[in-house]
mmCIF file of C-alpha atoms in Angstrom:
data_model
loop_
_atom_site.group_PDB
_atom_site.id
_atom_site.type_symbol
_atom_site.label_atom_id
_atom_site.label_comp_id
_atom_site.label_asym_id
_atom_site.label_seq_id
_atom_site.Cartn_x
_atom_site.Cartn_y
_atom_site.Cartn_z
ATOM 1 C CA UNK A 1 0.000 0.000 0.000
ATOM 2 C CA UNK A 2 2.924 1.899 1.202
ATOM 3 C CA UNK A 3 4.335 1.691 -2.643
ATOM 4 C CA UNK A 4 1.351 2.529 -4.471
ATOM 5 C CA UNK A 5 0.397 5.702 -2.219
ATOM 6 C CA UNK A 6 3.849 6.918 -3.306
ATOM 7 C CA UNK A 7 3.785 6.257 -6.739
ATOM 8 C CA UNK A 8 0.125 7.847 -6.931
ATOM 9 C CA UNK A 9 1.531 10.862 -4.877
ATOM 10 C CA UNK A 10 4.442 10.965 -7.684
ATOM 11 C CA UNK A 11 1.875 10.948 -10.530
ATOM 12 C CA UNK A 12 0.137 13.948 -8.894
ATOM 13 C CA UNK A 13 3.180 15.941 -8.529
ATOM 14 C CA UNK A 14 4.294 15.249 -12.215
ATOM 15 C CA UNK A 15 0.488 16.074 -13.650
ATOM 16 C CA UNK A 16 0.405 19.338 -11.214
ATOM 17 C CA UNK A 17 3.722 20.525 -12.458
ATOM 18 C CA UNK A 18 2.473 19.762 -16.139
ATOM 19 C CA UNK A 19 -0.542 21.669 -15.792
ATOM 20 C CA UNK A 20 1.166 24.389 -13.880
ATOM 21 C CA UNK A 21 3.356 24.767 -17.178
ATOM 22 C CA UNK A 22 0.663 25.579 -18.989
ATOM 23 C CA UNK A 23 -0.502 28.737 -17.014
ATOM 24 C CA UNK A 24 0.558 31.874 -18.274
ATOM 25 C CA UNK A 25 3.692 33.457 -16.777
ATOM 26 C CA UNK A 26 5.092 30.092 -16.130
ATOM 27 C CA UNK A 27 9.089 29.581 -16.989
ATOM 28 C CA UNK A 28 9.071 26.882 -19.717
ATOM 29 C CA UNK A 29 12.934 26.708 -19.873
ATOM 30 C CA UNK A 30 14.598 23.485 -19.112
ATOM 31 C CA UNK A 31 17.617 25.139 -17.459
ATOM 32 C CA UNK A 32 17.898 28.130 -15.153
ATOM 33 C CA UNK A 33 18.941 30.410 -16.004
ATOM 34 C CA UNK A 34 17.431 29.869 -19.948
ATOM 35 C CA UNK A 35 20.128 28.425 -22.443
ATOM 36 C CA UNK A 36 20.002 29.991 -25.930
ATOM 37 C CA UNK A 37 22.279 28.912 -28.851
ATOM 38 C CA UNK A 38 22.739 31.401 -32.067
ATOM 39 C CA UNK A 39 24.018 29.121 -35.115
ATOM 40 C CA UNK A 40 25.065 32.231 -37.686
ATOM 41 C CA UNK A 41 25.823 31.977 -41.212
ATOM 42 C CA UNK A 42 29.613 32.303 -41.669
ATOM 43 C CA UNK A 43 32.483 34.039 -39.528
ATOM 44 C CA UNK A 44 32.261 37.001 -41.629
ATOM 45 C CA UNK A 45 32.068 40.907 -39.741
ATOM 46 C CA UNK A 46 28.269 40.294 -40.028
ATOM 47 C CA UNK A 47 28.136 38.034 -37.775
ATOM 48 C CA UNK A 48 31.157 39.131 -35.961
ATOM 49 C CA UNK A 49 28.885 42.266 -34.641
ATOM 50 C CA UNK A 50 25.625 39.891 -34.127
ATOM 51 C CA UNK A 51 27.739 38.085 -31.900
ATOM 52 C CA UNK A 52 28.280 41.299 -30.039
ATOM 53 C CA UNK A 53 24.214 41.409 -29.847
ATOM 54 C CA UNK A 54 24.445 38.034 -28.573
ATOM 55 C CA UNK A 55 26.518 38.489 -25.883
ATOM 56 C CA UNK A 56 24.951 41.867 -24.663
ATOM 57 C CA UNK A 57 21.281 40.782 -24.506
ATOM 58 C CA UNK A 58 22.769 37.815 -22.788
ATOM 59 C CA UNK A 59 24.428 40.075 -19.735
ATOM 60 C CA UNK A 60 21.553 42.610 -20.430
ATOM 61 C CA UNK A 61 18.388 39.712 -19.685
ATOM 62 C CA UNK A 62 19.547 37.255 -17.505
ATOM 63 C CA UNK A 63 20.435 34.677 -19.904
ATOM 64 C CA UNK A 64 23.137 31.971 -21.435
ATOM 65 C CA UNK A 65 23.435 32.627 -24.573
ATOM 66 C CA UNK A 66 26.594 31.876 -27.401
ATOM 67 C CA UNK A 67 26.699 31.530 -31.033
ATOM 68 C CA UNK A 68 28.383 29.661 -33.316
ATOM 69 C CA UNK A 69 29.642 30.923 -35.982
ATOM 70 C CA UNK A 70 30.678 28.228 -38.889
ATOM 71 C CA UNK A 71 34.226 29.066 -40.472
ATOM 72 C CA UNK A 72 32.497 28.672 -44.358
ATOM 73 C CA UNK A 73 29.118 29.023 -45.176
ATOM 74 C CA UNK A 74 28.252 25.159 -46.542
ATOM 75 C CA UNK A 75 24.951 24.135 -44.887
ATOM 76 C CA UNK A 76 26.278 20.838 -43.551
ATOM 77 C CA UNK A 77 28.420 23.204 -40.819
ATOM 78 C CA UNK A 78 25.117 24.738 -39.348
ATOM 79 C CA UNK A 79 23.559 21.547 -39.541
ATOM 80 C CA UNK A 80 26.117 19.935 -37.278
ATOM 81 C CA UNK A 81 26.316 23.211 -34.714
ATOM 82 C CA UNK A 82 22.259 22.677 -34.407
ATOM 83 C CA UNK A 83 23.059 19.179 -33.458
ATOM 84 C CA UNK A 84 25.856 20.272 -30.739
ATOM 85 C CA UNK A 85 22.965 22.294 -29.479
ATOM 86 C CA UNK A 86 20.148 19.391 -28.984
ATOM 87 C CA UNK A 87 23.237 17.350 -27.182
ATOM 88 C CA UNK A 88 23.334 19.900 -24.904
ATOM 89 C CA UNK A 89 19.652 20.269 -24.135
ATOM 90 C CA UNK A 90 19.738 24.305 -24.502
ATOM 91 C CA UNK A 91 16.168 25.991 -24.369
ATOM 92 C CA UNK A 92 16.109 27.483 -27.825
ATOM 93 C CA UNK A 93 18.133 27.647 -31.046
ATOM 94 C CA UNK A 94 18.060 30.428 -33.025
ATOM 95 C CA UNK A 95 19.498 29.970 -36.537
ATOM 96 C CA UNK A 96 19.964 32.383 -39.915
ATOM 97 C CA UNK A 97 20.508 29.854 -42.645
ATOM 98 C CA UNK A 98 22.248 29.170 -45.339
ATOM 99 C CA UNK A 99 20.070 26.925 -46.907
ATOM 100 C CA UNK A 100 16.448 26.789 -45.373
ATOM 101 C CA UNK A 101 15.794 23.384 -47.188
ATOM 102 C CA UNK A 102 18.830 21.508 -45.854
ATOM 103 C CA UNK A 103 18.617 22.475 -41.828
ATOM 104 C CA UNK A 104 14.932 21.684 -41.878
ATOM 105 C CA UNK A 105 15.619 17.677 -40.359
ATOM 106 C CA UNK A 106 17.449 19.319 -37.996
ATOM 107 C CA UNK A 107 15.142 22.035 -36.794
ATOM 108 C CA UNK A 108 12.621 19.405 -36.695
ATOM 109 C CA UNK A 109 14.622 16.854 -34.440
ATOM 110 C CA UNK A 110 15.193 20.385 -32.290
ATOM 111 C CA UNK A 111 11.690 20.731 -31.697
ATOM 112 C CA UNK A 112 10.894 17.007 -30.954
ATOM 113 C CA UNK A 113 13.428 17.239 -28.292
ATOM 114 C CA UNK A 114 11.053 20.133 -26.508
ATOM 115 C CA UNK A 115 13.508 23.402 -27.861
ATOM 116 C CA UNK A 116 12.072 25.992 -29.349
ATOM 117 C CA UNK A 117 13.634 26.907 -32.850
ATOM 118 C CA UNK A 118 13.609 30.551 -33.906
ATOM 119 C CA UNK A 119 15.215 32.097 -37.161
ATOM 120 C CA UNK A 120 16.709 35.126 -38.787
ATOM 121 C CA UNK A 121 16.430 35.909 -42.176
ATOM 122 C CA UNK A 122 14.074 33.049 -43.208
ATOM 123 C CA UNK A 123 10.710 33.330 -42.940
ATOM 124 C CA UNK A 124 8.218 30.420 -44.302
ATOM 125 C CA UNK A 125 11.177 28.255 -42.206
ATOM 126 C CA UNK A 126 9.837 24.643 -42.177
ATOM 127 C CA UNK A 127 10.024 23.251 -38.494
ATOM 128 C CA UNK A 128 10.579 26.953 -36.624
ATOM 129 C CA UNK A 129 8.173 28.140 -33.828
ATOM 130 C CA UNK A 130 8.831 32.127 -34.951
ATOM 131 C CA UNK A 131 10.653 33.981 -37.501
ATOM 132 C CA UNK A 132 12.242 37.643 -36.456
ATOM 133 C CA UNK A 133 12.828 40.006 -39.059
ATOM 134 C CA UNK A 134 14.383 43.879 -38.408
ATOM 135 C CA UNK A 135 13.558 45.210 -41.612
ATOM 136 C CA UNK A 136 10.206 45.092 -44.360
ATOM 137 C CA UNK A 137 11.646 42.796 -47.115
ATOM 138 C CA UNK A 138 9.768 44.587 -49.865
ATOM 139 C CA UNK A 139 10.550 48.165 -48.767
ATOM 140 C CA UNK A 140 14.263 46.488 -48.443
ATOM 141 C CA UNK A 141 14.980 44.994 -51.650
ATOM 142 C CA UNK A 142 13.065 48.276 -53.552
ATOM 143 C CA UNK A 143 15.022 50.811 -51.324
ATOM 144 C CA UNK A 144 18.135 49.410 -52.832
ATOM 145 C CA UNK A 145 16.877 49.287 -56.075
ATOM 146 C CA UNK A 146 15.642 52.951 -56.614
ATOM 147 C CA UNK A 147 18.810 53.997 -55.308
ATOM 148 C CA UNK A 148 20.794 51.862 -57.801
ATOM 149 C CA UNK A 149 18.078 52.728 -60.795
ATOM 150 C CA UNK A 150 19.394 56.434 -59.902
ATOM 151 C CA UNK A 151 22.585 56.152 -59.456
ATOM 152 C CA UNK A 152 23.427 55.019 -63.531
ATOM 153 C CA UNK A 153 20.551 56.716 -64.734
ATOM 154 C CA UNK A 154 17.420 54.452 -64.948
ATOM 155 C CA UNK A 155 19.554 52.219 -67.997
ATOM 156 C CA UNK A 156 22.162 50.398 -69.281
ATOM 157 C CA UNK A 157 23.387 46.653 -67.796
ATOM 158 C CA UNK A 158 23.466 45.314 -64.346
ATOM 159 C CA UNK A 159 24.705 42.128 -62.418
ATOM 160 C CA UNK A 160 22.919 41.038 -59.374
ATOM 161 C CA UNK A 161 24.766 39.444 -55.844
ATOM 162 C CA UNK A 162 23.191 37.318 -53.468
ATOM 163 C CA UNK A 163 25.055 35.328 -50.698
ATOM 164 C CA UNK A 164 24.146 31.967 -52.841
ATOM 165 C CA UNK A 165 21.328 30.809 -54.358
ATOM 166 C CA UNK A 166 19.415 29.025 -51.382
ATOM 167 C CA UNK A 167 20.241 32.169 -48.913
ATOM 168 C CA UNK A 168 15.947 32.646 -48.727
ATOM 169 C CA UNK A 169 16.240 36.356 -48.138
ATOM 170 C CA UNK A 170 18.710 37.885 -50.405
ATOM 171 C CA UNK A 171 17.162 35.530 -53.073
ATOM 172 C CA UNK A 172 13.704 37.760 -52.007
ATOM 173 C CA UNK A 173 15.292 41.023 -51.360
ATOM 174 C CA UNK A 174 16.442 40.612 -54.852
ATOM 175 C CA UNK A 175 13.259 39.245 -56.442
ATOM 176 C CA UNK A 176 11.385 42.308 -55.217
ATOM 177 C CA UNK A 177 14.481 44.729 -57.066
ATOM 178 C CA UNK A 178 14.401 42.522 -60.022
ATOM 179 C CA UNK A 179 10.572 42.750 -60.007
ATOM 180 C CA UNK A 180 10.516 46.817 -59.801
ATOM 181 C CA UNK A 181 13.132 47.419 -62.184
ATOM 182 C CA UNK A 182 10.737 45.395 -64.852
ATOM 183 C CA UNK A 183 8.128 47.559 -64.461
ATOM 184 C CA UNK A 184 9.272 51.056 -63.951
ATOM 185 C CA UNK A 185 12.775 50.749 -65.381
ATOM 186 C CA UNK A 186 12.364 49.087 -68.950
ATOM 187 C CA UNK A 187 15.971 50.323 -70.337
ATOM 188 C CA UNK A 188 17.691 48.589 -67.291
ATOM 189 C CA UNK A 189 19.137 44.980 -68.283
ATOM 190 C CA UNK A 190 20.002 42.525 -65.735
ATOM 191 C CA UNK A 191 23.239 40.192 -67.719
ATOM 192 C CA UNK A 192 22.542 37.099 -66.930
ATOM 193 C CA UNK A 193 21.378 35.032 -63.416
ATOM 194 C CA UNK A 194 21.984 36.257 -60.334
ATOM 195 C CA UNK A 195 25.705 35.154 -59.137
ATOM 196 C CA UNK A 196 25.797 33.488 -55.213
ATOM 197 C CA UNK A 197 29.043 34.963 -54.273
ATOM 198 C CA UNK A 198 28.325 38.359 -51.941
ATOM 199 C CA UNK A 199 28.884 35.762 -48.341
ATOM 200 C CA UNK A 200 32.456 36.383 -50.009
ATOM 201 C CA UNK A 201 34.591 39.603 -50.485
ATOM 202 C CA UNK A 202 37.162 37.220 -52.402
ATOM 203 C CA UNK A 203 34.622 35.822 -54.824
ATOM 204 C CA UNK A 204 32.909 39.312 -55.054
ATOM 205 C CA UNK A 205 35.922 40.888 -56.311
ATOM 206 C CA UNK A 206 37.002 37.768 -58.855
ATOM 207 C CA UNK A 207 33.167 38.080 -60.177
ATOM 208 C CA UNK A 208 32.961 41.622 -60.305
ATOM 209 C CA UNK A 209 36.396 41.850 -62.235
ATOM 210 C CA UNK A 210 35.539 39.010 -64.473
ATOM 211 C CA UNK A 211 32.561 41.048 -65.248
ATOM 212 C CA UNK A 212 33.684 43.889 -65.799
ATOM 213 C CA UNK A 213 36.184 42.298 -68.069
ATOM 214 C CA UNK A 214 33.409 40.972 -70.023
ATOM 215 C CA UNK A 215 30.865 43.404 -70.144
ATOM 216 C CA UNK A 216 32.709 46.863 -71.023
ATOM 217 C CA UNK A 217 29.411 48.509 -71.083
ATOM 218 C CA UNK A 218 28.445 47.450 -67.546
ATOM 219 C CA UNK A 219 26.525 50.339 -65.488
ATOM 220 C CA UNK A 220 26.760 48.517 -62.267
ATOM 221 C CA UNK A 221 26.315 45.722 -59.500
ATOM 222 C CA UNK A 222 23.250 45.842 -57.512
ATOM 223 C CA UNK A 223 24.327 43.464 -53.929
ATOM 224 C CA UNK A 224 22.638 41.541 -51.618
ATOM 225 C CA UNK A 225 24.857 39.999 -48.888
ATOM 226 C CA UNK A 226 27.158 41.945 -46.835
ATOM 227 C CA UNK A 227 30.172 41.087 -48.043
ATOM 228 C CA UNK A 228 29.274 41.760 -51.803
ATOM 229 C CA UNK A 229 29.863 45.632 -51.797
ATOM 230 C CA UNK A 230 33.043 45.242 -50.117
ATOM 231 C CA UNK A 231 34.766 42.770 -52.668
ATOM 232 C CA UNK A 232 32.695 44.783 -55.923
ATOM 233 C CA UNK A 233 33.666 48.340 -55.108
ATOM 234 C CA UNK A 234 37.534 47.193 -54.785
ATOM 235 C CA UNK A 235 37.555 45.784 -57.760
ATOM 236 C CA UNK A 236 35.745 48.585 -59.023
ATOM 237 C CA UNK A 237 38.289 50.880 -57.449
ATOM 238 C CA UNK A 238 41.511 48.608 -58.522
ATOM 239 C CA UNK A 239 40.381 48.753 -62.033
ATOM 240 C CA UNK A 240 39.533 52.716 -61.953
ATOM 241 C CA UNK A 241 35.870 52.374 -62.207
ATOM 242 C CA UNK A 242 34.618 54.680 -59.931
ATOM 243 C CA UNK A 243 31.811 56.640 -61.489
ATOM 244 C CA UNK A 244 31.705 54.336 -64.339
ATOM 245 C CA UNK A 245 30.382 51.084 -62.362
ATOM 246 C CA UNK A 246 28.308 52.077 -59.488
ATOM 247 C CA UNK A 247 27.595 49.705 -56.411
ATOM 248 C CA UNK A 248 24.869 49.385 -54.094
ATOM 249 C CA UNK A 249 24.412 47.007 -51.624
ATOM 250 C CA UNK A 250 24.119 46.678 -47.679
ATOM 251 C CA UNK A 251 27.583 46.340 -45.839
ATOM 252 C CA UNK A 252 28.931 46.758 -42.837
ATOM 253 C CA UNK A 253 29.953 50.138 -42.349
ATOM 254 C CA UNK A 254 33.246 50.428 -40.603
ATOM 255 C CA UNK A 255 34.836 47.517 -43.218
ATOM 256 C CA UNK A 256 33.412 49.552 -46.434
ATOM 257 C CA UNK A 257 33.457 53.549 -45.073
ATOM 258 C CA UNK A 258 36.706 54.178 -47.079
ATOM 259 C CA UNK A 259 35.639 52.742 -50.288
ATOM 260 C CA UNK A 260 31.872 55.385 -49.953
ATOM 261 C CA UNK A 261 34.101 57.852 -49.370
ATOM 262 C CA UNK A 262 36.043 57.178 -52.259
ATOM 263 C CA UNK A 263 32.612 56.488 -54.132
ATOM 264 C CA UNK A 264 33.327 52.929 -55.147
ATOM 265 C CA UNK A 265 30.545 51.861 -53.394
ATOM 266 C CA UNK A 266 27.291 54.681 -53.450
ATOM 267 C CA UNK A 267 24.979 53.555 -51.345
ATOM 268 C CA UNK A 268 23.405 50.678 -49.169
ATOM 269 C CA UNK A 269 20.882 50.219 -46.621
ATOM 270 C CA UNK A 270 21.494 47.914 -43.566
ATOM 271 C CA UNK A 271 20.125 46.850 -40.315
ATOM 272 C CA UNK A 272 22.408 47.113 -37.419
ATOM 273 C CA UNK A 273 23.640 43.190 -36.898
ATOM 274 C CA UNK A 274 24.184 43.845 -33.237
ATOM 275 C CA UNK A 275 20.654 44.404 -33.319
ATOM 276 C CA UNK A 276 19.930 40.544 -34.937
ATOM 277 C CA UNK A 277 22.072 39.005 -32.492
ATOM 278 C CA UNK A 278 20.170 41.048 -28.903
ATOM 279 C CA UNK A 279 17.074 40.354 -31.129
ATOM 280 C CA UNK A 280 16.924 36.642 -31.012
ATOM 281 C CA UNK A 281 18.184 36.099 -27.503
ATOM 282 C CA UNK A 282 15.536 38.344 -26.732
ATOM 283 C CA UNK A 283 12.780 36.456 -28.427
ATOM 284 C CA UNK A 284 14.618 33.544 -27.166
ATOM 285 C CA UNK A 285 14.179 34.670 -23.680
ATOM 286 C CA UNK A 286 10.293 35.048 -23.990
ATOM 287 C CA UNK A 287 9.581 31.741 -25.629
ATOM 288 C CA UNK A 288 11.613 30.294 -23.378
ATOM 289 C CA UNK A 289 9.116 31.466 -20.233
ATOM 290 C CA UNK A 290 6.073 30.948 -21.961
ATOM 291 C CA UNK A 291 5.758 34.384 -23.255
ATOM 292 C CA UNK A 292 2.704 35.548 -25.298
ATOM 293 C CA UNK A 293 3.685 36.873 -29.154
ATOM 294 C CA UNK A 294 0.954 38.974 -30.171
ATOM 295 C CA UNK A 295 0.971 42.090 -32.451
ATOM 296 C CA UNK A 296 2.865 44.571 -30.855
ATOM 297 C CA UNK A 297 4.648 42.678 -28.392
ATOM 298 C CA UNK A 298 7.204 44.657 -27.181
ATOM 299 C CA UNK A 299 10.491 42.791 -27.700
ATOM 300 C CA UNK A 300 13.611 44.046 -25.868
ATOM 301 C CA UNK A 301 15.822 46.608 -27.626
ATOM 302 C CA UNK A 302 13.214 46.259 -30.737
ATOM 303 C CA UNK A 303 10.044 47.926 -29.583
ATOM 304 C CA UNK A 304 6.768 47.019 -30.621
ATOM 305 C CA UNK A 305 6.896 44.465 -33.199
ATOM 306 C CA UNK A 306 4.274 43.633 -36.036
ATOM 307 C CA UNK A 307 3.067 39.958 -35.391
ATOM 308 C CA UNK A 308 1.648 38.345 -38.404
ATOM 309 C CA UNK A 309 0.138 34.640 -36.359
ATOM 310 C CA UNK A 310 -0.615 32.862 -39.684
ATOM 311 C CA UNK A 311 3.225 33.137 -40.983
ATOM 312 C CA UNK A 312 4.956 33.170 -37.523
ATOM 313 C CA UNK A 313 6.834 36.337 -38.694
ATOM 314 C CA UNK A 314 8.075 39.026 -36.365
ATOM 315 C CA UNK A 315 8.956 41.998 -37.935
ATOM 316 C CA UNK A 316 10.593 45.336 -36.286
ATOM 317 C CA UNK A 317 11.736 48.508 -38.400
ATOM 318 C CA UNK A 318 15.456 49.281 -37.769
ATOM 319 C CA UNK A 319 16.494 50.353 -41.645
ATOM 320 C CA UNK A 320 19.445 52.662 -41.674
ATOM 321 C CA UNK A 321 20.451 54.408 -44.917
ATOM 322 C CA UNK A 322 24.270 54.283 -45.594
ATOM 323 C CA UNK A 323 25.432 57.202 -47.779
ATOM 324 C CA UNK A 324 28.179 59.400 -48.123
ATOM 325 C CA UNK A 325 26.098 62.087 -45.532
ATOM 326 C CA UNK A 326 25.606 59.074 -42.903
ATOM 327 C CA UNK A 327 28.743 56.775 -42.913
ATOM 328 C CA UNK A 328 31.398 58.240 -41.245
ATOM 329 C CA UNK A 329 28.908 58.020 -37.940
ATOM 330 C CA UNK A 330 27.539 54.500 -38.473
ATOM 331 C CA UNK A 331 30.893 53.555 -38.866
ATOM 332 C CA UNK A 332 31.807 54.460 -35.116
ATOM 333 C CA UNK A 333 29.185 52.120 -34.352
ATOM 334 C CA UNK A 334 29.760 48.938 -36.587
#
């Protein structure tokens, strides 16, 4: 009797604590203080300053959080850094991909284990509880357009940069410039496909030159991926292009100041990546204590977000314009 008194006491405790889980304002994080894991793209000064944001909104909340950040940008690296995380039973992983399609398995084995999986730069992610986006992808990808379209003069022959094909959002960013410049810029002619090499300031440069090379009448490269404008407006400068070729592109300020200043690259617009990095440990932190996401929740260090419940898409507005008027003070900063 003694025996099964205790084990019904046990299965009381366990169903009290499982129901006391569910109540709002209950902590739903395995560990105490929460564990949160960033998995970035590459080691690249991107992701150099999100790890900044990492580690601040770690000190700044109350939190454990790290990131790892893979030393090249193949999928399979991530892949393997989300699996270091499950081993280690952290609370959440928060990833910005590569390749959506190939770290879905492993998102999904994340969230069969009980961790919640939040991403950067990928929304529509397969097997991810929330999305959390700092800019508006449309307003984004047709910012930098506009400002390219008027930089060479609404015509003449472009080449477009992503980070590689199966990077989701500079492949969207890119379809909404593409998409503008068709209908309001008819005289504009993008050569050939789009080339996945702006995750590398080495393979930026080789492309752009190669380009250049063989397309003598080329008006300009139009970048997504923060390493593109960097690699692009060397070459452009190396090869004494500057106001021949024009650039646009996001990039990280302090790494490309000298070559706006020189105007080989003209303009870009960016998010602050510090901001990324305190973003998802800060989502991170709510969803790991049973926080409610609703429009306008008020994430840390993001203010009121838009909340759209059907796509699972968090979206702040933290665009900064980079031009010659702006960079020499965003450039103190990142």
């Amino acid at each position: 009797m003694r025996e099964t008194s205790r084990r019904r006491l046990l299965q009381g405790a366990a169903a009290l604590g499982a129901a006391s889980a569910l109540l709002p304002g209950h902590a739903f994080a395995a560990n105490s203080p929460a564990q949160i894991g960033v998995v970035g793209k590459v080691k690249i000064p991107w992701f150099d300053n999100v790890a900044k944001g990492v580690e601040k909104a770690g000190a700044d909340l109350g939190v454990t959080a790290s990131i790892i950040n893979p030393t090249t940008d193949d999928p399979a690296e991530q892949v393997r850094a989300i699996e270091d995380l499950i081993a280690k039973k952290v609370d959440v992983i928060a990833v910005v991909p590569n390749d959506a399609k190939a770290v879905e398995p492993v998102l999904g084995r994340a969230q069969a284990a009980g961790i919640k999986v939040i991403m950067n730069e990928s929304p529509g992610q397969k097997n991810a509880d929330w999305d959390i986006e700092l800019i508006q992808d449309q307003a984004f990808g047709e910012a930098h357009l506009e400002a390219f379209a008027e930089a060479i003069g609404g015509e003449g022959k472009y080449i477009v940069y992503v980070g590689g094909l199966t990077v989701t959002l500079h492949n969207l960013w890119a379809d909404y410039a593409v998409e503008l410049q068709k209908k309001k810029y008819p005289k504009m002619q993008q050569v050939g496909d789009r080339f996945g090499v702006s995750n590398s300031v080495e393979d930026s440069y080789k492309t752009a030159v190669d380009q250049m090379r063989a397309n003598p009448d080329l008006k300009g490269f139009l970048i997504f991926g923060a390493n593109g404008p960097i690699g692009a407006g060397q070459a452009v400068a190396d090869r004494e292009k500057i106001g021949k070729v024009t650039v646009v592109g996001p990039f990280i300020p302090s790494q490309g100041v000298k070559l706006m200043k020189a105007g080989a690259i003209t303009r870009g617009y960016l998010w602050n990546p510090v901001d990324s990095g305190y973003a998802l440990v800060a989502l991170g932190k709510v969803l790991a204590e049973g926080g409610e996401i609703k429009d306008g929740v008020d994430i840390p260090g993001m203010g009121p977000c838009q909340v759209n419940a059907e796509t699972k898409v968090i979206r702040a507005n933290k665009q900064i314009d980079l031009n010659p008027q702006t960079i020499d003070e965003w450039a103190k900063i990142i």
